[in-house]
């Protein structure tokens, strides 16, 4: 792509790498590119980070034609900059766009745009232990029309944020409330996509759980309210009697990049993996009889988040004495080791930004 560059006149002071939090700081520049039915994708540009100008009638503000992605850039000890499986994010965004009837961005353009912006802003990549540069690509309809139909105009954008741990607790077990009434997704819906509407609809359940002293919610299926699906905004896995259980990717669960990577490692290590529907009653019973050995969420932001407690219908199950399990820790150490270039990447998952 031909990418024009407009450099910011004033550069920001870099934040303290030991107190980054998550999503609080943004780099000096962002990537933008327009789409129209007549021109296709055009005017790729790196410009100063700042507000976007939109018509009050912009389609996205009324009908939420919007999708996004999330991935990270990591700086190794020898100064290399690595991305982790960006092509999977590109393909997932294409699938999200297809479901929302939006223009598709070619995989090579998606990856190139990320590489160019990350290279331009490489001084923002933190180097403190456990830190990285979070990458947020997103696309939305800009057409100024009030009327429900597929829009003809879109903006693709990328912003960057230096981050620390997603959860303040770090890699420590969290308490999970099993949601019985509210629904995250159902067959035929948008559960497999990364669109803003999915996340907006999940906030109430998360808020209610936090008011009761829980970090997140465990979502059940939208029809029978008994099959386990996701935890908060993450995929989730359980080790029951030495075997791994996780929900299948069949329309309601997000096809997570970290999820896919964990399953590849688990199978490589000899674990039997069940990608199938299983009930919350099965989990609670396994917890009561000691067969539920470990549980953890998987996602780009937190990587691996151990689950130490489940609450469902007045009953509580504590997992592994509310301690991070050895398999959970091994997955975290292996994935982050590959991502930061500390371990050999035998799967060719990382891509160096040059």
mmCIF file of C-alpha atoms in Angstrom:
data_model
loop_
_atom_site.group_PDB
_atom_site.id
_atom_site.type_symbol
_atom_site.label_atom_id
_atom_site.label_comp_id
_atom_site.label_asym_id
_atom_site.label_seq_id
_atom_site.Cartn_x
_atom_site.Cartn_y
_atom_site.Cartn_z
ATOM 1 C CA UNK A 1 0.000 0.000 0.000
ATOM 2 C CA UNK A 2 0.982 3.611 -0.488
ATOM 3 C CA UNK A 3 0.718 5.114 2.976
ATOM 4 C CA UNK A 4 1.089 8.837 3.442
ATOM 5 C CA UNK A 5 2.409 10.074 6.761
ATOM 6 C CA UNK A 6 1.526 13.217 8.701
ATOM 7 C CA UNK A 7 3.760 13.536 11.740
ATOM 8 C CA UNK A 8 2.370 14.929 14.996
ATOM 9 C CA UNK A 9 3.714 18.397 15.740
ATOM 10 C CA UNK A 10 4.026 17.665 19.460
ATOM 11 C CA UNK A 11 4.939 14.234 20.795
ATOM 12 C CA UNK A 12 3.572 12.964 24.107
ATOM 13 C CA UNK A 13 5.623 12.109 27.167
ATOM 14 C CA UNK A 14 5.859 8.333 27.557
ATOM 15 C CA UNK A 15 4.030 6.913 30.619
ATOM 16 C CA UNK A 16 5.660 5.017 33.471
ATOM 17 C CA UNK A 17 6.138 1.451 32.198
ATOM 18 C CA UNK A 18 5.552 0.028 35.658
ATOM 19 C CA UNK A 19 2.116 1.656 36.006
ATOM 20 C CA UNK A 20 0.515 1.337 32.583
ATOM 21 C CA UNK A 21 -2.758 -0.336 33.483
ATOM 22 C CA UNK A 22 -4.709 -1.363 30.399
ATOM 23 C CA UNK A 23 -6.015 0.935 27.668
ATOM 24 C CA UNK A 24 -5.208 4.185 29.479
ATOM 25 C CA UNK A 25 -2.523 5.619 27.200
ATOM 26 C CA UNK A 26 -2.338 5.993 23.414
ATOM 27 C CA UNK A 27 0.545 6.602 21.060
ATOM 28 C CA UNK A 28 1.198 9.725 19.010
ATOM 29 C CA UNK A 29 -0.199 8.385 15.741
ATOM 30 C CA UNK A 30 -2.971 6.215 14.319
ATOM 31 C CA UNK A 31 -3.689 4.541 10.989
ATOM 32 C CA UNK A 32 -6.750 5.444 8.910
ATOM 33 C CA UNK A 33 -8.057 4.220 5.553
ATOM 34 C CA UNK A 34 -11.337 4.885 3.769
ATOM 35 C CA UNK A 35 -13.648 2.651 1.767
ATOM 36 C CA UNK A 36 -16.292 3.636 -0.729
ATOM 37 C CA UNK A 37 -18.291 1.496 -3.112
ATOM 38 C CA UNK A 38 -16.840 3.453 -6.046
ATOM 39 C CA UNK A 39 -13.147 3.543 -5.050
ATOM 40 C CA UNK A 40 -12.768 0.514 -2.801
ATOM 41 C CA UNK A 41 -10.080 0.886 -0.115
ATOM 42 C CA UNK A 42 -8.104 4.097 -0.533
ATOM 43 C CA UNK A 43 -6.200 6.942 1.154
ATOM 44 C CA UNK A 44 -4.161 4.871 3.608
ATOM 45 C CA UNK A 45 -2.503 7.229 6.077
ATOM 46 C CA UNK A 46 -0.662 7.495 9.375
ATOM 47 C CA UNK A 47 -1.793 10.675 11.117
ATOM 48 C CA UNK A 48 -1.629 12.235 14.594
ATOM 49 C CA UNK A 49 -3.829 10.475 17.158
ATOM 50 C CA UNK A 50 -6.916 12.550 17.750
ATOM 51 C CA UNK A 51 -10.702 12.930 17.425
ATOM 52 C CA UNK A 52 -12.557 11.673 14.357
ATOM 53 C CA UNK A 53 -15.072 13.884 12.590
ATOM 54 C CA UNK A 54 -18.445 12.218 11.997
ATOM 55 C CA UNK A 55 -21.855 13.322 10.814
ATOM 56 C CA UNK A 56 -24.551 12.956 13.491
ATOM 57 C CA UNK A 57 -26.336 10.809 10.903
ATOM 58 C CA UNK A 58 -23.402 8.405 10.539
ATOM 59 C CA UNK A 59 -24.696 4.876 10.137
ATOM 60 C CA UNK A 60 -22.558 3.463 12.959
ATOM 61 C CA UNK A 61 -24.176 5.766 15.535
ATOM 62 C CA UNK A 62 -27.668 4.488 14.724
ATOM 63 C CA UNK A 63 -27.295 0.912 13.506
ATOM 64 C CA UNK A 64 -23.948 -0.177 15.007
ATOM 65 C CA UNK A 65 -22.308 -1.472 11.835
ATOM 66 C CA UNK A 66 -18.950 -1.827 13.548
ATOM 67 C CA UNK A 67 -16.318 -4.520 14.176
ATOM 68 C CA UNK A 68 -12.955 -4.575 15.919
ATOM 69 C CA UNK A 69 -9.951 -6.748 16.711
ATOM 70 C CA UNK A 70 -7.270 -6.959 19.385
ATOM 71 C CA UNK A 71 -3.671 -8.149 19.269
ATOM 72 C CA UNK A 72 -0.291 -7.130 20.674
ATOM 73 C CA UNK A 73 3.251 -6.242 19.676
ATOM 74 C CA UNK A 74 6.091 -7.468 21.895
ATOM 75 C CA UNK A 75 9.686 -6.294 22.179
ATOM 76 C CA UNK A 76 12.263 -9.032 22.745
ATOM 77 C CA UNK A 77 15.426 -8.656 24.814
ATOM 78 C CA UNK A 78 17.492 -8.246 21.642
ATOM 79 C CA UNK A 79 15.229 -5.448 20.385
ATOM 80 C CA UNK A 80 13.123 -7.334 17.856
ATOM 81 C CA UNK A 81 9.425 -6.489 17.559
ATOM 82 C CA UNK A 82 7.070 -9.458 17.268
ATOM 83 C CA UNK A 83 3.392 -9.858 16.410
ATOM 84 C CA UNK A 84 1.479 -13.009 17.380
ATOM 85 C CA UNK A 85 -0.560 -14.682 14.616
ATOM 86 C CA UNK A 86 -1.906 -11.435 13.070
ATOM 87 C CA UNK A 87 -3.278 -13.316 10.064
ATOM 88 C CA UNK A 88 -5.848 -14.964 12.365
ATOM 89 C CA UNK A 89 -7.098 -11.551 13.467
ATOM 90 C CA UNK A 90 -7.341 -10.508 9.811
ATOM 91 C CA UNK A 91 -9.448 -13.543 8.934
ATOM 92 C CA UNK A 92 -11.647 -13.127 11.995
ATOM 93 C CA UNK A 93 -12.319 -9.501 11.091
ATOM 94 C CA UNK A 94 -13.306 -10.623 7.598
ATOM 95 C CA UNK A 95 -15.785 -13.087 9.114
ATOM 96 C CA UNK A 96 -17.159 -10.390 11.420
ATOM 97 C CA UNK A 97 -17.571 -8.047 8.462
ATOM 98 C CA UNK A 98 -19.351 -10.715 6.440
ATOM 99 C CA UNK A 99 -21.880 -11.273 9.246
ATOM 100 C CA UNK A 100 -22.567 -7.532 9.581
ATOM 101 C CA UNK A 101 -22.686 -7.057 5.788
ATOM 102 C CA UNK A 102 -19.656 -4.741 5.795
ATOM 103 C CA UNK A 103 -16.850 -4.270 3.299
ATOM 104 C CA UNK A 104 -14.061 -6.817 3.754
ATOM 105 C CA UNK A 105 -10.463 -5.730 4.237
ATOM 106 C CA UNK A 106 -7.943 -8.045 2.508
ATOM 107 C CA UNK A 107 -5.713 -9.990 4.908
ATOM 108 C CA UNK A 108 -2.465 -8.614 3.448
ATOM 109 C CA UNK A 109 -3.660 -5.012 3.818
ATOM 110 C CA UNK A 110 -4.730 -5.636 7.424
ATOM 111 C CA UNK A 111 -1.344 -7.074 8.380
ATOM 112 C CA UNK A 112 0.657 -4.484 6.432
ATOM 113 C CA UNK A 113 -1.229 -1.599 8.045
ATOM 114 C CA UNK A 114 -0.456 -2.977 11.503
ATOM 115 C CA UNK A 115 3.204 -3.569 10.677
ATOM 116 C CA UNK A 116 3.690 -0.069 9.271
ATOM 117 C CA UNK A 117 2.027 1.676 12.221
ATOM 118 C CA UNK A 118 3.825 -0.443 14.828
ATOM 119 C CA UNK A 119 7.149 0.182 13.097
ATOM 120 C CA UNK A 120 6.429 3.925 13.026
ATOM 121 C CA UNK A 121 5.525 3.925 16.737
ATOM 122 C CA UNK A 122 8.077 1.340 17.923
ATOM 123 C CA UNK A 123 9.478 3.715 20.561
ATOM 124 C CA UNK A 124 6.149 3.301 22.361
ATOM 125 C CA UNK A 125 6.561 -0.449 22.838
ATOM 126 C CA UNK A 126 7.264 -0.903 26.569
ATOM 127 C CA UNK A 127 10.077 -3.169 27.709
ATOM 128 C CA UNK A 128 9.221 -3.737 31.385
ATOM 129 C CA UNK A 129 8.394 -7.321 32.377
ATOM 130 C CA UNK A 130 4.867 -8.323 31.328
ATOM 131 C CA UNK A 131 4.182 -5.220 29.231
ATOM 132 C CA UNK A 132 3.337 -4.959 25.533
ATOM 133 C CA UNK A 133 1.791 -2.680 22.916
ATOM 134 C CA UNK A 134 -1.912 -3.396 22.512
ATOM 135 C CA UNK A 135 -3.153 -3.020 18.940
ATOM 136 C CA UNK A 136 -6.801 -2.153 18.310
ATOM 137 C CA UNK A 137 -7.877 -2.340 14.643
ATOM 138 C CA UNK A 138 -11.516 -1.400 14.067
ATOM 139 C CA UNK A 139 -13.874 -0.586 11.226
ATOM 140 C CA UNK A 140 -17.206 1.197 11.119
ATOM 141 C CA UNK A 141 -19.712 2.632 8.649
ATOM 142 C CA UNK A 142 -19.440 6.376 8.087
ATOM 143 C CA UNK A 143 -22.308 6.773 5.633
ATOM 144 C CA UNK A 144 -24.581 9.631 6.712
ATOM 145 C CA UNK A 145 -27.948 8.010 6.122
ATOM 146 C CA UNK A 146 -30.758 7.193 8.527
ATOM 147 C CA UNK A 147 -32.216 4.009 7.093
ATOM 148 C CA UNK A 148 -31.406 0.347 7.687
ATOM 149 C CA UNK A 149 -29.388 -1.116 4.809
ATOM 150 C CA UNK A 150 -25.770 -2.145 4.152
ATOM 151 C CA UNK A 151 -23.658 1.016 4.119
ATOM 152 C CA UNK A 152 -21.420 1.934 1.170
ATOM 153 C CA UNK A 153 -18.778 3.886 3.108
ATOM 154 C CA UNK A 154 -16.454 2.752 5.896
ATOM 155 C CA UNK A 155 -13.406 3.818 7.863
ATOM 156 C CA UNK A 156 -10.722 1.344 8.945
ATOM 157 C CA UNK A 157 -8.570 2.549 11.820
ATOM 158 C CA UNK A 158 -5.814 1.286 14.117
ATOM 159 C CA UNK A 159 -4.842 2.768 17.461
ATOM 160 C CA UNK A 160 -2.048 1.611 19.774
ATOM 161 C CA UNK A 161 -1.792 1.526 23.555
ATOM 162 C CA UNK A 162 1.144 0.503 25.795
ATOM 163 C CA UNK A 163 -0.304 -1.849 28.420
ATOM 164 C CA UNK A 164 0.435 -3.900 31.497
ATOM 165 C CA UNK A 165 -1.790 -6.624 32.970
ATOM 166 C CA UNK A 166 -5.446 -6.615 31.924
ATOM 167 C CA UNK A 167 -6.548 -7.653 35.404
ATOM 168 C CA UNK A 168 -4.899 -5.820 38.329
ATOM 169 C CA UNK A 169 -4.572 -9.222 40.037
ATOM 170 C CA UNK A 170 -2.265 -10.404 37.240
ATOM 171 C CA UNK A 171 -2.107 -14.188 36.797
ATOM 172 C CA UNK A 172 -4.137 -14.878 39.921
ATOM 173 C CA UNK A 173 -7.429 -16.755 40.315
ATOM 174 C CA UNK A 174 -10.665 -14.797 40.035
ATOM 175 C CA UNK A 175 -14.193 -15.429 41.311
ATOM 176 C CA UNK A 176 -16.833 -16.099 38.640
ATOM 177 C CA UNK A 177 -20.602 -15.720 38.878
ATOM 178 C CA UNK A 178 -22.613 -18.047 36.613
ATOM 179 C CA UNK A 179 -25.190 -15.905 34.787
ATOM 180 C CA UNK A 180 -28.623 -17.583 34.700
ATOM 181 C CA UNK A 181 -30.890 -14.976 33.098
ATOM 182 C CA UNK A 182 -29.047 -12.648 30.735
ATOM 183 C CA UNK A 183 -27.807 -14.025 27.419
ATOM 184 C CA UNK A 184 -24.595 -13.266 25.559
ATOM 185 C CA UNK A 185 -25.344 -15.023 22.245
ATOM 186 C CA UNK A 186 -27.602 -17.498 20.469
ATOM 187 C CA UNK A 187 -27.389 -19.536 17.263
ATOM 188 C CA UNK A 188 -27.815 -17.413 14.156
ATOM 189 C CA UNK A 189 -26.710 -14.272 15.983
ATOM 190 C CA UNK A 190 -23.380 -12.442 16.159
ATOM 191 C CA UNK A 191 -21.753 -14.359 19.021
ATOM 192 C CA UNK A 192 -18.821 -15.489 16.859
ATOM 193 C CA UNK A 193 -18.004 -11.929 15.760
ATOM 194 C CA UNK A 194 -16.125 -9.098 17.475
ATOM 195 C CA UNK A 195 -18.745 -6.400 17.144
ATOM 196 C CA UNK A 196 -19.380 -3.701 19.700
ATOM 197 C CA UNK A 197 -23.009 -4.687 20.229
ATOM 198 C CA UNK A 198 -21.990 -8.039 21.727
ATOM 199 C CA UNK A 199 -19.890 -6.322 24.351
ATOM 200 C CA UNK A 200 -22.404 -3.576 25.119
ATOM 201 C CA UNK A 201 -25.015 -6.242 25.842
ATOM 202 C CA UNK A 202 -22.634 -8.025 28.232
ATOM 203 C CA UNK A 203 -21.918 -5.065 30.511
ATOM 204 C CA UNK A 204 -25.034 -5.390 32.679
ATOM 205 C CA UNK A 205 -24.224 -8.963 33.683
ATOM 206 C CA UNK A 206 -20.624 -8.003 34.437
ATOM 207 C CA UNK A 207 -21.793 -5.042 36.520
ATOM 208 C CA UNK A 208 -24.265 -7.191 38.468
ATOM 209 C CA UNK A 209 -21.568 -9.793 39.157
ATOM 210 C CA UNK A 210 -19.123 -7.188 40.397
ATOM 211 C CA UNK A 211 -21.753 -5.776 42.753
ATOM 212 C CA UNK A 212 -21.914 -9.257 44.300
ATOM 213 C CA UNK A 213 -18.135 -9.495 44.702
ATOM 214 C CA UNK A 214 -17.269 -11.437 41.542
ATOM 215 C CA UNK A 215 -14.753 -10.416 38.875
ATOM 216 C CA UNK A 216 -16.665 -11.752 35.877
ATOM 217 C CA UNK A 217 -19.550 -13.910 34.682
ATOM 218 C CA UNK A 218 -19.722 -17.347 33.123
ATOM 219 C CA UNK A 219 -22.120 -17.275 30.189
ATOM 220 C CA UNK A 220 -24.515 -20.133 29.484
ATOM 221 C CA UNK A 221 -26.193 -20.874 26.161
ATOM 222 C CA UNK A 222 -29.067 -18.666 25.045
ATOM 223 C CA UNK A 223 -31.651 -21.401 24.570
ATOM 224 C CA UNK A 224 -31.574 -23.871 27.455
ATOM 225 C CA UNK A 225 -29.396 -21.821 29.844
ATOM 226 C CA UNK A 226 -27.367 -24.865 30.823
ATOM 227 C CA UNK A 227 -24.436 -25.278 28.420
ATOM 228 C CA UNK A 228 -21.177 -23.478 29.264
ATOM 229 C CA UNK A 229 -19.953 -20.976 26.647
ATOM 230 C CA UNK A 230 -17.592 -18.122 27.604
ATOM 231 C CA UNK A 231 -16.319 -16.353 30.708
ATOM 232 C CA UNK A 232 -16.689 -12.585 30.508
ATOM 233 C CA UNK A 233 -15.103 -11.602 27.193
ATOM 234 C CA UNK A 234 -12.817 -14.647 27.078
ATOM 235 C CA UNK A 235 -12.958 -18.242 25.936
ATOM 236 C CA UNK A 236 -12.819 -20.644 28.871
ATOM 237 C CA UNK A 237 -11.365 -24.106 29.506
ATOM 238 C CA UNK A 238 -11.706 -26.622 32.321
ATOM 239 C CA UNK A 239 -9.552 -29.594 33.319
ATOM 240 C CA UNK A 240 -11.823 -32.342 34.610
ATOM 241 C CA UNK A 241 -10.212 -35.610 35.700
ATOM 242 C CA UNK A 242 -7.112 -34.862 33.631
ATOM 243 C CA UNK A 243 -8.972 -33.970 30.414
ATOM 244 C CA UNK A 244 -9.710 -30.561 28.878
ATOM 245 C CA UNK A 245 -13.230 -29.313 28.159
ATOM 246 C CA UNK A 246 -14.081 -26.208 26.151
ATOM 247 C CA UNK A 247 -17.085 -25.049 24.143
ATOM 248 C CA UNK A 248 -17.051 -25.701 20.379
ATOM 249 C CA UNK A 249 -16.837 -22.953 17.775
ATOM 250 C CA UNK A 250 -20.264 -23.338 16.210
ATOM 251 C CA UNK A 251 -21.720 -19.843 15.970
ATOM 252 C CA UNK A 252 -22.071 -18.526 19.514
ATOM 253 C CA UNK A 253 -18.472 -18.601 20.771
ATOM 254 C CA UNK A 254 -15.685 -16.312 19.569
ATOM 255 C CA UNK A 255 -12.911 -18.186 17.705
ATOM 256 C CA UNK A 256 -10.120 -16.863 19.912
ATOM 257 C CA UNK A 257 -6.516 -16.726 18.751
ATOM 258 C CA UNK A 258 -5.283 -17.538 22.260
ATOM 259 C CA UNK A 259 -7.873 -20.325 22.501
ATOM 260 C CA UNK A 260 -6.615 -21.909 19.288
ATOM 261 C CA UNK A 261 -3.007 -21.607 20.443
ATOM 262 C CA UNK A 262 -3.778 -23.182 23.830
ATOM 263 C CA UNK A 263 -5.571 -26.118 22.233
ATOM 264 C CA UNK A 264 -2.614 -26.736 19.906
ATOM 265 C CA UNK A 265 -0.222 -26.775 22.881
ATOM 266 C CA UNK A 266 -2.489 -28.966 25.011
ATOM 267 C CA UNK A 267 -2.804 -31.569 22.276
ATOM 268 C CA UNK A 268 0.933 -31.392 21.696
ATOM 269 C CA UNK A 269 1.474 -32.091 25.400
ATOM 270 C CA UNK A 270 -0.740 -35.180 25.210
ATOM 271 C CA UNK A 271 -3.972 -33.941 26.807
ATOM 272 C CA UNK A 272 -7.304 -35.242 25.594
ATOM 273 C CA UNK A 273 -9.334 -32.216 24.495
ATOM 274 C CA UNK A 274 -13.139 -32.152 24.318
ATOM 275 C CA UNK A 275 -14.429 -29.354 22.068
ATOM 276 C CA UNK A 276 -18.049 -30.096 22.791
ATOM 277 C CA UNK A 277 -21.120 -28.852 24.629
ATOM 278 C CA UNK A 278 -21.114 -29.593 28.364
ATOM 279 C CA UNK A 279 -23.390 -28.396 31.123
ATOM 280 C CA UNK A 280 -22.846 -26.215 34.150
ATOM 281 C CA UNK A 281 -24.285 -29.068 36.233
ATOM 282 C CA UNK A 282 -21.469 -31.302 34.956
ATOM 283 C CA UNK A 283 -18.920 -28.699 36.111
ATOM 284 C CA UNK A 284 -20.499 -28.120 39.501
ATOM 285 C CA UNK A 285 -20.679 -31.861 40.154
ATOM 286 C CA UNK A 286 -17.038 -32.234 39.103
ATOM 287 C CA UNK A 287 -16.176 -29.436 41.503
ATOM 288 C CA UNK A 288 -17.980 -31.126 44.386
ATOM 289 C CA UNK A 289 -16.334 -34.513 43.869
ATOM 290 C CA UNK A 290 -12.839 -33.108 43.318
ATOM 291 C CA UNK A 291 -12.564 -33.869 39.601
ATOM 292 C CA UNK A 292 -12.588 -30.191 38.521
ATOM 293 C CA UNK A 293 -8.851 -29.604 38.804
ATOM 294 C CA UNK A 294 -8.259 -26.318 36.963
ATOM 295 C CA UNK A 295 -10.146 -23.638 35.043
ATOM 296 C CA UNK A 296 -8.937 -20.640 33.080
ATOM 297 C CA UNK A 297 -10.044 -18.016 30.586
ATOM 298 C CA UNK A 298 -8.025 -17.368 27.433
ATOM 299 C CA UNK A 299 -7.788 -14.132 25.452
ATOM 300 C CA UNK A 300 -5.403 -11.631 23.910
ATOM 301 C CA UNK A 301 -5.676 -9.015 26.646
ATOM 302 C CA UNK A 302 -5.098 -11.192 29.730
ATOM 303 C CA UNK A 303 -3.582 -14.214 27.872
ATOM 304 C CA UNK A 304 -4.530 -16.700 30.621
ATOM 305 C CA UNK A 305 -6.763 -15.857 33.583
ATOM 306 C CA UNK A 306 -7.155 -18.590 36.249
ATOM 307 C CA UNK A 307 -10.604 -19.229 37.687
ATOM 308 C CA UNK A 308 -10.610 -20.031 41.398
ATOM 309 C CA UNK A 309 -14.299 -20.088 42.226
ATOM 310 C CA UNK A 310 -17.689 -20.653 40.569
ATOM 311 C CA UNK A 311 -21.017 -19.543 42.068
ATOM 312 C CA UNK A 312 -24.207 -21.048 40.660
ATOM 313 C CA UNK A 313 -27.715 -21.149 42.137
ATOM 314 C CA UNK A 314 -26.551 -20.547 45.685
ATOM 315 C CA UNK A 315 -23.714 -23.068 45.571
ATOM 316 C CA UNK A 316 -19.989 -22.319 45.480
ATOM 317 C CA UNK A 317 -17.237 -24.487 44.062
ATOM 318 C CA UNK A 318 -13.615 -23.632 44.828
ATOM 319 C CA UNK A 319 -11.123 -24.818 42.222
ATOM 320 C CA UNK A 320 -7.608 -25.990 43.161
ATOM 321 C CA UNK A 321 -7.841 -24.361 46.608
ATOM 322 C CA UNK A 322 -8.143 -20.993 44.833
ATOM 323 C CA UNK A 323 -4.590 -21.296 43.534
ATOM 324 C CA UNK A 324 -3.225 -21.045 39.995
ATOM 325 C CA UNK A 325 -2.903 -24.584 38.665
ATOM 326 C CA UNK A 326 0.315 -25.987 37.240
ATOM 327 C CA UNK A 327 -1.177 -26.485 33.756
ATOM 328 C CA UNK A 328 -2.633 -22.966 33.759
ATOM 329 C CA UNK A 329 0.764 -21.538 34.704
ATOM 330 C CA UNK A 330 2.537 -23.684 32.102
ATOM 331 C CA UNK A 331 0.235 -22.422 29.347
ATOM 332 C CA UNK A 332 0.776 -18.819 30.415
ATOM 333 C CA UNK A 333 4.553 -19.228 30.621
ATOM 334 C CA UNK A 334 4.732 -20.994 27.256
ATOM 335 C CA UNK A 335 2.533 -18.567 25.350
ATOM 336 C CA UNK A 336 4.125 -15.445 26.789
ATOM 337 C CA UNK A 337 7.558 -17.018 26.334
ATOM 338 C CA UNK A 338 6.858 -17.424 22.623
ATOM 339 C CA UNK A 339 5.286 -13.973 22.341
ATOM 340 C CA UNK A 340 8.240 -12.198 23.958
ATOM 341 C CA UNK A 341 10.791 -14.319 22.076
ATOM 342 C CA UNK A 342 12.055 -16.095 25.207
ATOM 343 C CA UNK A 343 11.076 -19.557 23.943
ATOM 344 C CA UNK A 344 11.564 -21.103 20.527
ATOM 345 C CA UNK A 345 8.568 -20.600 18.242
ATOM 346 C CA UNK A 346 8.185 -24.100 16.792
ATOM 347 C CA UNK A 347 4.730 -23.271 15.376
ATOM 348 C CA UNK A 348 5.774 -20.188 13.362
ATOM 349 C CA UNK A 349 3.212 -18.127 15.252
ATOM 350 C CA UNK A 350 5.265 -14.956 15.607
ATOM 351 C CA UNK A 351 5.904 -12.420 12.843
ATOM 352 C CA UNK A 352 8.762 -9.971 13.118
ATOM 353 C CA UNK A 353 8.061 -6.341 12.299
ATOM 354 C CA UNK A 354 10.897 -4.977 10.168
#
